[in-house]
CSV table of C-alpha atoms (C1' of nucleotides) in Angstrom, one decimal:
chain,number,residue,atom,x,y,z
A,1418,UNK,CA,-10.6,11.2,-13.3
A,1419,UNK,CA,-10.6,7.8,-15.3
A,1420,UNK,CA,-8.0,5.2,-15.0
A,1421,UNK,CA,-7.4,5.3,-18.9
A,1422,UNK,CA,-7.1,2.8,-21.8
A,1423,UNK,CA,-7.8,-0.7,-20.7
A,1424,UNK,CA,-5.6,-3.8,-22.7
A,1425,UNK,CA,-6.8,-4.8,-25.9
A,1426,UNK,CA,-9.5,-7.4,-25.1
A,1427,UNK,CA,-10.3,-8.3,-28.9
A,1428,UNK,CA,-8.0,-11.5,-28.8
A,1429,UNK,CA,-10.1,-12.9,-26.0
A,1430,UNK,CA,-11.3,-16.0,-27.4
A,1431,UNK,CA,-8.9,-16.9,-29.9
A,1432,UNK,CA,-5.5,-19.0,-29.1
A,1433,UNK,CA,-3.2,-20.7,-31.0
A,1434,UNK,CA,-5.7,-23.8,-30.9
A,1435,UNK,CA,-7.8,-22.0,-33.7
A,1436,UNK,CA,-11.4,-22.8,-34.2
A,1437,UNK,CA,-10.5,-24.1,-38.0
A,1438,UNK,CA,-12.9,-26.3,-39.8
A,1439,UNK,CA,-12.2,-29.9,-38.6
A,1440,UNK,CA,-10.2,-31.9,-41.3
A,1441,UNK,CA,-10.5,-35.0,-39.8
A,1442,UNK,CA,-12.5,-37.7,-42.1
A,1443,UNK,CA,-15.2,-37.8,-39.5
A,1444,UNK,CA,-16.7,-34.7,-39.7
A,1445,UNK,CA,-15.6,-33.9,-43.7
A,1446,UNK,CA,-19.2,-34.1,-44.1
A,1447,UNK,CA,-19.7,-31.0,-42.3
A,1448,UNK,CA,-17.4,-28.5,-43.8
A,1449,UNK,CA,-19.5,-25.4,-42.5
A,1450,UNK,CA,-21.2,-26.9,-39.3
A,1451,UNK,CA,-17.7,-28.4,-38.6
A,1452,UNK,CA,-17.8,-29.7,-35.0
A,1453,UNK,CA,-14.5,-28.4,-33.3
A,1454,UNK,CA,-13.5,-29.4,-29.9
A,1455,UNK,CA,-14.7,-27.6,-27.0
A,1456,UNK,CA,-11.5,-28.5,-24.9
A,1457,UNK,CA,-10.2,-24.9,-24.6
A,1458,UNK,CA,-13.3,-23.8,-23.5
A,1459,UNK,CA,-13.8,-26.5,-20.6
A,1460,UNK,CA,-10.1,-25.4,-19.8
A,1461,UNK,CA,-11.0,-21.8,-19.5
A,1462,UNK,CA,-14.1,-22.7,-17.5
A,1463,UNK,CA,-12.3,-24.9,-15.3
A,1464,UNK,CA,-9.6,-22.5,-14.7
A,1465,UNK,CA,-11.9,-19.7,-13.9
A,1466,UNK,CA,-13.8,-21.7,-11.4
A,1467,UNK,CA,-10.6,-23.2,-9.7
A,1468,UNK,CA,-8.7,-19.8,-9.5
A,1469,UNK,CA,-11.6,-18.3,-8.0
A,1470,UNK,CA,-11.8,-21.0,-5.0
A,1471,UNK,CA,-8.3,-21.2,-5.1
A,1472,UNK,CA,-6.2,-18.4,-6.4
A,1473,UNK,CA,-4.2,-18.5,-9.3
A,1474,UNK,CA,-0.9,-19.7,-7.9
A,1475,UNK,CA,-2.6,-22.2,-5.9
A,1476,UNK,CA,-4.4,-23.6,-8.8
A,1477,UNK,CA,-2.1,-26.1,-10.9
A,1478,UNK,CA,-2.3,-26.8,-14.4
A,1479,UNK,CA,-3.1,-30.7,-13.0
A,1480,UNK,CA,-5.8,-29.4,-11.1
A,1481,UNK,CA,-7.3,-27.3,-14.4
A,1482,UNK,CA,-6.5,-30.2,-16.5
A,1483,UNK,CA,-8.6,-33.0,-14.6
A,1484,UNK,CA,-11.5,-31.0,-13.8
A,1485,UNK,CA,-11.8,-30.0,-17.3
A,1486,UNK,CA,-11.2,-33.8,-18.3
A,1487,UNK,CA,-8.3,-33.1,-20.4
A,1488,UNK,CA,-5.0,-34.8,-20.3
A,1489,UNK,CA,-2.2,-32.6,-18.8
A,1490,UNK,CA,-0.1,-32.8,-21.8
A,1491,UNK,CA,-2.8,-31.4,-23.8
A,1492,UNK,CA,-3.3,-28.4,-22.2
A,1493,UNK,CA,-0.3,-26.8,-24.0
A,1494,UNK,CA,-1.8,-27.2,-27.1
A,1495,UNK,CA,-4.5,-24.6,-26.1
A,1496,UNK,CA,-2.0,-22.4,-23.9
A,1497,UNK,CA,1.4,-21.9,-24.1
A,1498,UNK,CA,2.1,-21.4,-20.5
A,1499,UNK,CA,0.3,-21.1,-17.6
A,1500,UNK,CA,0.4,-17.2,-17.2
A,1501,UNK,CA,-1.5,-17.2,-20.8
A,1502,UNK,CA,-4.5,-19.1,-18.9
A,1503,UNK,CA,-4.3,-16.6,-16.2
A,1504,UNK,CA,-4.6,-13.5,-18.8
A,1505,UNK,CA,-7.3,-15.4,-20.6
A,1506,UNK,CA,-9.0,-15.6,-17.2
A,1507,UNK,CA,-8.6,-11.9,-16.5
A,1508,UNK,CA,-9.7,-10.8,-20.0
A,1509,UNK,CA,-13.0,-13.0,-19.7
A,1510,UNK,CA,-13.6,-11.3,-16.0
A,1511,UNK,CA,-13.1,-7.9,-17.6
A,1512,UNK,CA,-15.5,-8.8,-20.5
A,1513,UNK,CA,-18.1,-9.9,-18.3
A,1514,UNK,CA,-18.2,-7.2,-15.7
A,1515,UNK,CA,-18.3,-5.0,-19.0
A,1516,UNK,CA,-21.3,-6.9,-20.4
A,1517,UNK,CA,-23.1,-6.4,-17.2
A,1518,UNK,CA,-22.3,-2.8,-16.8
A,1519,UNK,CA,-23.8,-2.4,-20.4
A,1520,UNK,CA,-27.1,-4.0,-19.1
A,1521,UNK,CA,-27.1,-1.7,-16.5
A,1522,UNK,CA,-26.6,1.2,-18.8
A,1523,UNK,CA,-29.8,0.6,-20.3
A,1524,UNK,CA,-31.6,2.3,-17.0
A,1525,UNK,CA,-32.7,6.0,-18.0
A,1526,UNK,CA,-31.5,7.2,-14.9
A,1527,UNK,CA,-27.7,7.4,-13.7
A,1528,UNK,CA,-28.8,6.7,-9.9
A,1529,UNK,CA,-30.8,3.9,-11.2
A,1530,UNK,CA,-28.0,1.8,-13.0
A,1531,UNK,CA,-25.9,2.0,-10.3
A,1532,UNK,CA,-28.9,0.7,-7.9
A,1533,UNK,CA,-29.1,-1.9,-10.8
A,1534,UNK,CA,-25.5,-2.8,-10.5
A,1535,UNK,CA,-26.2,-4.1,-6.9
A,1536,UNK,CA,-28.5,-6.9,-8.4
A,1537,UNK,CA,-25.3,-8.5,-8.9
A,1538,UNK,CA,-23.7,-9.1,-5.7
A,1539,UNK,CA,-27.1,-9.8,-4.0
A,1540,UNK,CA,-27.8,-12.5,-6.4
A,1541,UNK,CA,-24.4,-13.8,-6.0
A,1542,UNK,CA,-24.1,-13.5,-2.0
A,1543,UNK,CA,-23.4,-17.1,-1.7
A,1544,UNK,CA,-20.6,-17.4,-4.2
A,1545,UNK,CA,-19.0,-14.5,-2.8
A,1546,UNK,CA,-19.3,-15.6,0.8
A,1547,UNK,CA,-17.5,-19.0,-0.5
A,1548,UNK,CA,-15.0,-17.4,-2.8
A,1549,UNK,CA,-14.8,-13.7,-2.7
A,1550,UNK,CA,-15.3,-11.1,-5.5
A,1551,UNK,CA,-14.4,-12.3,-9.1
A,1552,UNK,CA,-12.7,-8.9,-9.7
A,1553,UNK,CA,-11.2,-8.2,-6.0
A,1554,UNK,CA,-9.5,-11.8,-5.2
A,1555,UNK,CA,-7.7,-11.7,-8.4
A,1556,UNK,CA,-6.2,-8.5,-8.7
A,1557,UNK,CA,-5.5,-8.5,-5.1
A,1558,UNK,CA,-3.7,-11.6,-6.1
A,1559,UNK,CA,-2.2,-10.6,-9.2
A,1560,UNK,CA,-0.9,-7.4,-7.6
A,1561,UNK,CA,1.4,-9.6,-5.5
A,1562,UNK,CA,2.8,-11.2,-8.8
A,1563,UNK,CA,5.9,-10.2,-10.7
A,1564,UNK,CA,4.6,-11.5,-14.0
A,1565,UNK,CA,2.8,-9.3,-16.7
A,1566,UNK,CA,-0.3,-10.3,-15.0
A,1567,UNK,CA,0.3,-7.6,-12.3
A,1568,UNK,CA,0.0,-4.7,-15.0
A,1569,UNK,CA,-3.3,-6.1,-16.1
A,1570,UNK,CA,-4.8,-6.3,-12.4
A,1571,UNK,CA,-5.7,-2.8,-12.1
A,1572,UNK,CA,-8.4,-3.1,-15.3
A,1573,UNK,CA,-10.5,-5.6,-13.0
A,1574,UNK,CA,-11.3,-3.1,-10.9
A,1575,UNK,CA,-10.7,-0.4,-12.9
A,1576,UNK,CA,-13.6,-0.6,-15.3
A,1577,UNK,CA,-16.1,-0.7,-12.8
A,1578,UNK,CA,-14.7,2.1,-11.2
A,1579,UNK,CA,-14.6,4.4,-14.6
A,1580,UNK,CA,-18.4,3.3,-14.8
A,1581,UNK,CA,-19.5,4.2,-11.6
A,1582,UNK,CA,-17.5,7.6,-12.2
A,1583,UNK,CA,-19.5,8.4,-15.5
A,1584,UNK,CA,-22.8,7.7,-13.6
A,1585,UNK,CA,-22.3,10.0,-10.8
A,1586,UNK,CA,-20.8,12.5,-13.2
A,1587,UNK,CA,-24.2,12.1,-15.1
A,1588,UNK,CA,-26.0,12.8,-11.8
A,1589,UNK,CA,-24.4,16.0,-11.9
A,1590,UNK,CA,-21.8,15.3,-9.0
A,1591,UNK,CA,-18.8,17.1,-8.9
A,1592,UNK,CA,-17.0,14.8,-6.4
A,1593,UNK,CA,-17.8,11.7,-8.6
A,1594,UNK,CA,-14.6,10.4,-8.7
A,1595,UNK,CA,-14.7,10.2,-4.9
A,1596,UNK,CA,-18.2,8.7,-5.1
A,1597,UNK,CA,-17.2,5.9,-7.4
A,1598,UNK,CA,-14.3,5.0,-5.4
A,1599,UNK,CA,-16.6,4.9,-2.3
A,1600,UNK,CA,-19.3,2.9,-4.5
A,1601,UNK,CA,-16.6,0.5,-5.8
A,1602,UNK,CA,-14.8,0.5,-2.3
A,1603,UNK,CA,-18.0,-0.7,-0.8
A,1604,UNK,CA,-18.5,-3.4,-3.1
A,1605,UNK,CA,-15.0,-4.9,-2.8
A,1606,UNK,CA,-15.1,-4.3,0.7
A,1607,UNK,CA,-18.3,-6.3,1.6
A,1608,UNK,CA,-17.1,-9.0,-0.6
A,1609,UNK,CA,-14.0,-9.5,1.6
A,1610,UNK,CA,-15.7,-9.5,4.8
A,1611,UNK,CA,-18.5,-11.5,3.6
A,1612,UNK,CA,-15.6,-14.1,2.0
A,1613,UNK,CA,-13.5,-14.0,5.4
A,1614,UNK,CA,-16.5,-14.4,7.8
A,1615,UNK,CA,-18.2,-17.2,5.5
A,1616,UNK,CA,-21.4,-15.1,5.8
A,1617,UNK,CA,-23.7,-14.5,3.0
A,1618,UNK,CA,-25.8,-12.3,5.1
A,1619,UNK,CA,-22.9,-9.4,5.0
A,1620,UNK,CA,-23.7,-9.2,1.2
A,1621,UNK,CA,-27.6,-8.6,2.0
A,1622,UNK,CA,-27.2,-6.1,4.5
A,1623,UNK,CA,-24.3,-4.1,3.1
A,1624,UNK,CA,-26.1,-4.1,-0.6
A,1625,UNK,CA,-29.1,-2.5,1.2
A,1626,UNK,CA,-27.2,0.2,2.8
A,1627,UNK,CA,-25.4,0.8,-0.3
A,1628,UNK,CA,-28.8,1.1,-1.7
A,1629,UNK,CA,-29.8,3.6,0.7
A,1630,UNK,CA,-26.6,5.9,0.6
A,1631,UNK,CA,-27.4,6.0,-3.1
A,1632,UNK,CA,-30.7,7.1,-2.9
A,1633,UNK,CA,-30.1,9.5,-0.4
A,1634,UNK,CA,-27.3,11.3,-2.5
A,1635,UNK,CA,-28.7,14.7,-4.3
A,1636,UNK,CA,-28.3,15.2,-7.7
B,421,UNK,CA,-23.3,-10.3,17.4
B,422,UNK,CA,-19.8,-11.1,17.9
B,423,UNK,CA,-17.8,-13.5,15.8
B,424,UNK,CA,-16.9,-15.5,18.8
B,425,UNK,CA,-13.9,-16.7,20.6
B,426,UNK,CA,-10.4,-16.4,18.8
B,427,UNK,CA,-7.6,-18.7,19.1
B,428,UNK,CA,-5.3,-18.7,21.7
B,429,UNK,CA,-2.5,-16.3,21.0
B,430,UNK,CA,-0.3,-16.6,24.4
B,431,UNK,CA,2.3,-19.1,22.4
B,432,UNK,CA,2.9,-16.3,19.9
B,433,UNK,CA,6.2,-15.7,20.5
B,434,UNK,CA,7.7,-18.8,21.6
B,435,UNK,CA,8.7,-22.1,19.3
B,436,UNK,CA,10.8,-25.1,19.7
B,437,UNK,CA,13.7,-22.8,19.3
B,438,UNK,CA,13.3,-21.9,22.9
B,439,UNK,CA,15.0,-19.0,24.7
B,440,UNK,CA,17.1,-21.1,27.2
B,441,UNK,CA,20.1,-20.2,28.7
B,442,UNK,CA,23.2,-20.4,26.1
B,443,UNK,CA,25.2,-23.2,26.9
B,444,UNK,CA,28.1,-22.5,24.9
B,445,UNK,CA,31.3,-22.2,26.6
B,446,UNK,CA,31.5,-18.6,24.9
B,447,UNK,CA,28.7,-17.5,27.0
B,448,UNK,CA,28.8,-19.5,29.9
B,449,UNK,CA,30.1,-16.3,31.7
B,450,UNK,CA,26.8,-14.6,31.6
B,451,UNK,CA,24.3,-17.3,33.0
B,452,UNK,CA,21.8,-14.8,33.6
B,453,UNK,CA,21.9,-12.0,30.6
B,454,UNK,CA,22.8,-15.0,28.4
B,455,UNK,CA,22.8,-13.6,25.0
B,456,UNK,CA,20.5,-15.4,22.8
B,457,UNK,CA,20.4,-15.5,18.8
B,458,UNK,CA,17.8,-12.9,17.3
B,459,UNK,CA,17.5,-15.2,14.2
B,460,UNK,CA,14.0,-16.1,14.8
B,461,UNK,CA,12.8,-12.9,15.2
B,462,UNK,CA,14.7,-11.8,12.2
B,463,UNK,CA,12.8,-14.7,10.4
B,464,UNK,CA,9.7,-13.4,11.5
B,465,UNK,CA,10.2,-10.0,10.5
B,466,UNK,CA,11.6,-11.2,7.1
B,467,UNK,CA,8.6,-13.5,6.6
B,468,UNK,CA,5.9,-10.7,7.6
B,469,UNK,CA,7.6,-8.2,5.3
B,470,UNK,CA,7.7,-10.6,2.2
B,471,UNK,CA,4.3,-12.1,2.8
B,472,UNK,CA,3.0,-8.5,2.8
B,473,UNK,CA,4.5,-7.8,-0.7
B,474,UNK,CA,4.2,-11.3,-2.3
B,475,UNK,CA,1.4,-13.3,-0.6
B,476,UNK,CA,2.3,-16.3,1.7
B,477,UNK,CA,2.4,-18.9,-1.1
B,478,UNK,CA,4.4,-16.9,-3.4
B,479,UNK,CA,7.0,-16.4,-0.4
B,480,UNK,CA,9.4,-19.1,-0.5
B,481,UNK,CA,11.5,-20.2,2.7
B,482,UNK,CA,14.5,-19.3,0.6
B,483,UNK,CA,13.3,-15.9,0.3
B,484,UNK,CA,12.7,-15.5,3.8
B,485,UNK,CA,16.0,-17.0,4.5
B,486,UNK,CA,17.9,-14.8,2.6
B,487,UNK,CA,16.1,-11.9,3.3
B,488,UNK,CA,16.8,-12.6,7.2
B,489,UNK,CA,20.2,-13.4,6.4
B,490,UNK,CA,20.0,-16.9,7.4
B,491,UNK,CA,21.1,-20.1,5.9
B,492,UNK,CA,18.1,-21.9,4.6
B,493,UNK,CA,18.7,-25.4,6.8
B,494,UNK,CA,18.6,-23.1,9.6
B,495,UNK,CA,15.2,-22.1,9.4
B,496,UNK,CA,14.0,-25.4,10.7
B,497,UNK,CA,15.6,-25.0,13.9
B,498,UNK,CA,13.1,-22.5,14.4
B,499,UNK,CA,10.1,-23.4,12.5
B,500,UNK,CA,9.1,-27.0,12.0
B,501,UNK,CA,7.3,-26.0,8.6
B,502,UNK,CA,6.7,-23.4,6.2
B,503,UNK,CA,3.0,-23.2,7.7
B,504,UNK,CA,4.1,-22.7,11.3
B,505,UNK,CA,5.6,-19.4,9.8
B,506,UNK,CA,2.5,-18.6,8.5
B,507,UNK,CA,0.6,-19.1,11.6
B,508,UNK,CA,3.5,-17.0,13.8
B,509,UNK,CA,2.6,-14.2,11.1
B,510,UNK,CA,-1.3,-14.2,11.7
B,511,UNK,CA,-0.8,-14.4,15.4
B,512,UNK,CA,1.3,-11.6,15.2
B,513,UNK,CA,-0.5,-9.2,13.2
B,514,UNK,CA,-3.8,-10.1,15.3
B,515,UNK,CA,-1.7,-8.8,18.1
B,516,UNK,CA,-0.7,-5.8,16.7
B,517,UNK,CA,-4.4,-4.9,15.6
B,518,UNK,CA,-5.1,-5.7,19.1
B,519,UNK,CA,-2.5,-3.3,20.6
B,520,UNK,CA,-3.6,-0.4,18.2
B,521,UNK,CA,-7.2,-1.1,19.1
B,522,UNK,CA,-6.5,-0.8,23.0
B,523,UNK,CA,-4.4,2.5,22.4
B,524,UNK,CA,-7.5,3.9,20.6
B,525,UNK,CA,-9.9,2.7,23.3
B,526,UNK,CA,-8.1,5.4,25.7
B,527,UNK,CA,-10.3,7.9,23.8
B,528,UNK,CA,-13.3,8.5,26.2
B,529,UNK,CA,-15.9,8.6,23.6
B,530,UNK,CA,-16.7,5.7,21.6
B,531,UNK,CA,-17.2,7.7,18.2
B,532,UNK,CA,-13.5,9.3,18.8
B,533,UNK,CA,-12.2,5.7,19.2
B,534,UNK,CA,-13.5,5.1,15.8
B,535,UNK,CA,-12.0,8.4,14.3
B,536,UNK,CA,-8.6,7.4,16.1
B,537,UNK,CA,-8.5,4.1,14.3
B,538,UNK,CA,-8.6,5.7,11.0
B,539,UNK,CA,-5.2,7.4,12.0
B,540,UNK,CA,-3.5,3.9,11.2
B,541,UNK,CA,-4.6,3.8,7.7
B,542,UNK,CA,-4.0,7.4,7.0
B,543,UNK,CA,-0.4,7.3,8.2
B,544,UNK,CA,0.4,3.9,6.3
B,545,UNK,CA,-1.2,5.2,2.9
B,546,UNK,CA,2.0,4.6,1.2
B,547,UNK,CA,2.5,1.1,2.6
B,548,UNK,CA,-1.1,0.3,1.8
B,549,UNK,CA,-0.9,1.3,-1.6
B,550,UNK,CA,1.9,-0.7,-2.1
B,551,UNK,CA,1.1,-3.9,-0.4
B,552,UNK,CA,-2.6,-3.8,0.6
B,553,UNK,CA,-3.9,-4.1,4.4
B,554,UNK,CA,-2.0,-6.3,6.6
B,555,UNK,CA,-5.3,-8.0,7.8
B,556,UNK,CA,-7.1,-8.1,4.6
B,557,UNK,CA,-4.4,-9.3,2.0
B,558,UNK,CA,-3.8,-12.3,4.2
B,559,UNK,CA,-7.1,-13.1,5.0
B,560,UNK,CA,-8.1,-12.9,1.5
B,561,UNK,CA,-5.4,-15.2,0.6
B,562,UNK,CA,-5.8,-17.6,3.9
B,563,UNK,CA,-9.3,-18.2,2.9
B,564,UNK,CA,-8.3,-19.5,-0.5
B,565,UNK,CA,-5.8,-22.4,1.1
B,566,UNK,CA,-6.8,-25.6,2.5
B,567,UNK,CA,-4.4,-25.7,5.6
B,568,UNK,CA,-5.3,-25.0,9.0
B,569,UNK,CA,-4.4,-21.4,8.4
B,570,UNK,CA,-7.9,-21.0,6.7
B,571,UNK,CA,-9.4,-21.4,9.8
B,572,UNK,CA,-7.4,-18.7,11.5
B,573,UNK,CA,-8.2,-16.3,8.6
B,574,UNK,CA,-11.5,-15.1,10.1
B,575,UNK,CA,-9.9,-13.6,13.4
B,576,UNK,CA,-7.6,-11.3,11.2
B,577,UNK,CA,-10.4,-9.2,10.4
B,578,UNK,CA,-12.7,-10.6,13.4
B,579,UNK,CA,-11.1,-8.3,16.0
B,580,UNK,CA,-11.7,-5.1,14.3
B,581,UNK,CA,-15.1,-6.1,13.6
B,582,UNK,CA,-16.0,-7.1,16.8
B,583,UNK,CA,-14.1,-4.1,18.5
B,584,UNK,CA,-15.8,-1.7,16.2
B,585,UNK,CA,-19.3,-3.6,17.0
B,586,UNK,CA,-18.3,-2.4,20.9
B,587,UNK,CA,-18.1,1.3,19.8
B,588,UNK,CA,-21.3,1.6,17.9
B,589,UNK,CA,-22.9,-0.3,20.6
B,590,UNK,CA,-21.4,2.1,23.4
B,591,UNK,CA,-22.8,4.9,21.1
B,592,UNK,CA,-26.3,3.4,21.9
B,593,UNK,CA,-26.9,2.3,18.2
B,594,UNK,CA,-29.1,-0.8,18.0
B,595,UNK,CA,-27.6,-1.4,14.4
B,596,UNK,CA,-24.2,-1.7,15.7
B,597,UNK,CA,-23.4,-4.9,14.1
B,598,UNK,CA,-24.3,-3.4,10.6
B,599,UNK,CA,-22.4,-0.3,11.3
B,600,UNK,CA,-19.3,-2.2,12.1
B,601,UNK,CA,-19.7,-4.0,8.8
B,602,UNK,CA,-20.0,-0.9,7.4
B,603,UNK,CA,-17.1,0.1,9.1
B,604,UNK,CA,-14.8,-2.6,8.6
B,605,UNK,CA,-16.1,-3.0,5.1
B,606,UNK,CA,-14.8,0.6,4.2
B,607,UNK,CA,-11.2,0.0,5.3
B,608,UNK,CA,-10.9,-3.3,3.4
B,609,UNK,CA,-12.4,-1.7,0.3
B,610,UNK,CA,-10.4,1.4,0.3
B,611,UNK,CA,-7.2,-0.6,1.0
B,612,UNK,CA,-8.1,-3.0,-1.8
B,613,UNK,CA,-8.8,-0.3,-4.4
B,614,UNK,CA,-5.7,1.7,-3.2
B,615,UNK,CA,-3.4,-1.0,-3.4
B,616,UNK,CA,-4.8,-2.4,-6.8
B,617,UNK,CA,-4.7,1.2,-8.2
B,618,UNK,CA,-1.3,2.0,-6.5
B,619,UNK,CA,-2.4,5.0,-5.7
B,620,UNK,CA,-2.1,6.2,-1.7
B,621,UNK,CA,-4.6,9.2,-2.4
B,622,UNK,CA,-7.2,6.6,-2.3
B,623,UNK,CA,-6.8,6.4,1.1
B,624,UNK,CA,-6.7,9.9,1.9
B,625,UNK,CA,-9.7,10.7,0.6
B,626,UNK,CA,-11.6,7.5,1.5
B,627,UNK,CA,-10.6,8.4,5.0
B,628,UNK,CA,-11.7,11.8,5.1
B,629,UNK,CA,-15.3,10.3,3.9
B,630,UNK,CA,-15.4,7.5,6.7
B,631,UNK,CA,-14.3,10.2,9.0
B,632,UNK,CA,-17.4,12.4,7.7
B,633,UNK,CA,-19.7,9.5,8.0
B,634,UNK,CA,-18.8,8.7,11.6
B,635,UNK,CA,-19.2,12.4,12.4
B,636,UNK,CA,-22.7,12.5,10.8
B,637,UNK,CA,-23.9,9.5,12.6
B,638,UNK,CA,-26.4,10.2,15.4
B,639,UNK,CA,-25.9,8.5,18.9
C,679,DG,C1',-5.5,-33.0,-32.3
C,680,DT,C1',-4.6,-36.1,-29.0
C,681,DC,C1',-2.3,-38.2,-25.3
C,682,DT,C1',1.9,-40.6,-22.3
C,683,DA,C1',5.7,-40.5,-20.8
C,684,DT,C1',9.3,-37.5,-19.0
C,685,DA,C1',12.6,-34.0,-18.7
C,686,DA,C1',13.7,-29.8,-15.7
C,687,DG,C1',13.5,-26.7,-11.9
C,688,DA,C1',11.6,-25.3,-7.8
C,689,DA,C1',10.3,-25.4,-3.0
C,690,DG,C1',9.4,-27.8,1.1
C,691,DA,C1',12.0,-30.6,4.0
C,692,DT,C1',15.9,-33.7,6.2
C,693,DA,C1',20.7,-35.6,7.5
C,694,DG,C1',24.3,-34.8,9.6
C,695,DA,C1',29.1,-32.7,10.3
C,696,DC,C1',30.7,-29.2,12.9
D,1212,DG,C1',22.9,-23.7,17.4
D,1213,DT,C1',24.6,-23.7,12.6
D,1214,DC,C1',25.2,-24.8,7.9
D,1215,DT,C1',26.2,-27.5,3.7
D,1216,DA,C1',24.4,-30.7,1.0
D,1217,DT,C1',20.9,-33.6,-0.7
D,1218,DC,C1',16.5,-35.6,-0.7
D,1219,DT,C1',11.8,-35.7,-2.3
D,1220,DT,C1',7.7,-33.9,-4.0
D,1221,DC,C1',5.2,-31.0,-6.8
D,1222,DT,C1',4.7,-28.5,-10.8
D,1223,DT,C1',5.6,-26.7,-15.2
D,1224,DA,C1',6.8,-27.6,-19.5
D,1225,DT,C1',8.4,-30.8,-23.5
D,1226,DA,C1',9.2,-34.8,-26.8
D,1227,DG,C1',7.3,-37.5,-29.6
D,1228,DA,C1',3.9,-41.7,-30.7
D,1229,DC,C1',-0.3,-41.8,-32.5
DNA sequence: GTCTATAAGAAGATAGAC
DNA sequence: GTCTATCTTCTTATAGAC
C-alpha cells in the first residue's frame, strides 16, 4: 500500500521574484548570461538551515533575512508569506530525498539499494545528532500546525516509505509494506534519539544494526 | 552506559501558588480540610493536552487559560512564566513514564517487562496517531529551543532508555546498551510515522514486530 | 529590485482593583 | 486568590521612496 500521489513539485524553484533577464543598464550588455540576484536562493538556504536547527515556528523572518544578508523588507519581494517559505523548504527537502533515492536505485539489487540508502544517515551523523533528521523534525512539527503545511507533512516521510516498499516488494517480500514501515521507523527513531541525546554514535550503531537486519532478511 | 542523573523531580506538584490553608472567611470553618482551588491542576492538564496536540511554542497562554477555564491574568498567580509551565509538563511526563516503568518492573522476567511496556503504545494507538508520543514530540521540540528546557529534553527519552538497558542487562545481554537504543528507537520511530501518516495501524503492526523481535532474542 | 520605516497584530507579562 | 485592563515586546506584513 502506497501513500498516494504527492503534491506537484514542479513549481519548486519558481516564485514571483522570477529569473527574468536583468533589465538594469549595468547588465544590459549581457542579455543572455544575464546575472540575476541570488537573494532568493540565499534566503531559501538560510531558512532551510535555521529551520533545521530551530524549527519552523521558532525561526523568524528576521532570523532568515539577516542570516541571508538580505534586509527584512526585501524578503517579501521573494515570498508572499512566511508560510510560502515553509512550503518551499518542504518541497526542496522532498526533492533532495528523491534525488538520493534515485541515486540508490542505481544499485542492481533491491537489498543493496536499501543498504546504500543508509550511507546518508551514516555520513550525516553529526548533523543529525545536532539537529535531527531533515524529514522527521519538519514533518513532526508541521503535523502540529494548523496551516496548509500540515497537509504537506506526510510527503516528507511518505516518499521514503513508498520507495522502501518498492524495494522490499522487488525482494519478493509479501510483507513489504510492514518492512518499509520498519525501515523508515528505524531511521526516524535513531535520528530522534541521536538528536535528543546529542550523540552521533547512536547513528553509527543503529545504522550497523539496520544493515545487519537487512542482510539477514530472506528474499 | 547510562545517561546519567536526572533533574530533581521532587518539586513537581509545588509552585508559588502553594496549597496552604484557605484564609478567606468562607472556609475559616474548615481549617484542616481547607478546600483549595484546583485551578493549578486544571491549567497543567490543559497545557499538557494542548502541548501534545500543538507543540509547546505553538500553544499560547491564552489557549491554556481558556481551555482550563481560568482568566489569562490568573495564570500568573500559579506560574511565573510560560517556561515554568513547560518545565512542569516535562517533569510530569517523566513521572508518568516512570510510574509505568515501575508497573512493568513487577513482571518477574526482564523480557516480559519489555513486552509489557509495549502495552502502553498499543493501548494508546489512536492518541499517538493523532498527536505523537508524549516523550518524543516534546523532547524533539525542546531540543530546538534555546531555553533551559533544552537541557531537560534528554530526560524524556533518557528514563526509558536507561530502564530498557537495565532489562537487557538482566537478560544477560552484553549489547544491552545498543538493544536499549533499538527498543527506544523503535517506539519513537513508530510513533513519528504513525502520527505523520495519521494512521494508528502503524502502531499495531510495529508493536507486533517489536514483540516478535524481543521474543526471538536469546538470553 | 532594493531598502527603510512603520503599521498591525499576537503573545508574554504586569498593575492594581476587588 | 481572582480578574480586568493594559503594557511591552516580538513578529509578520505593508507602504512607499529610491
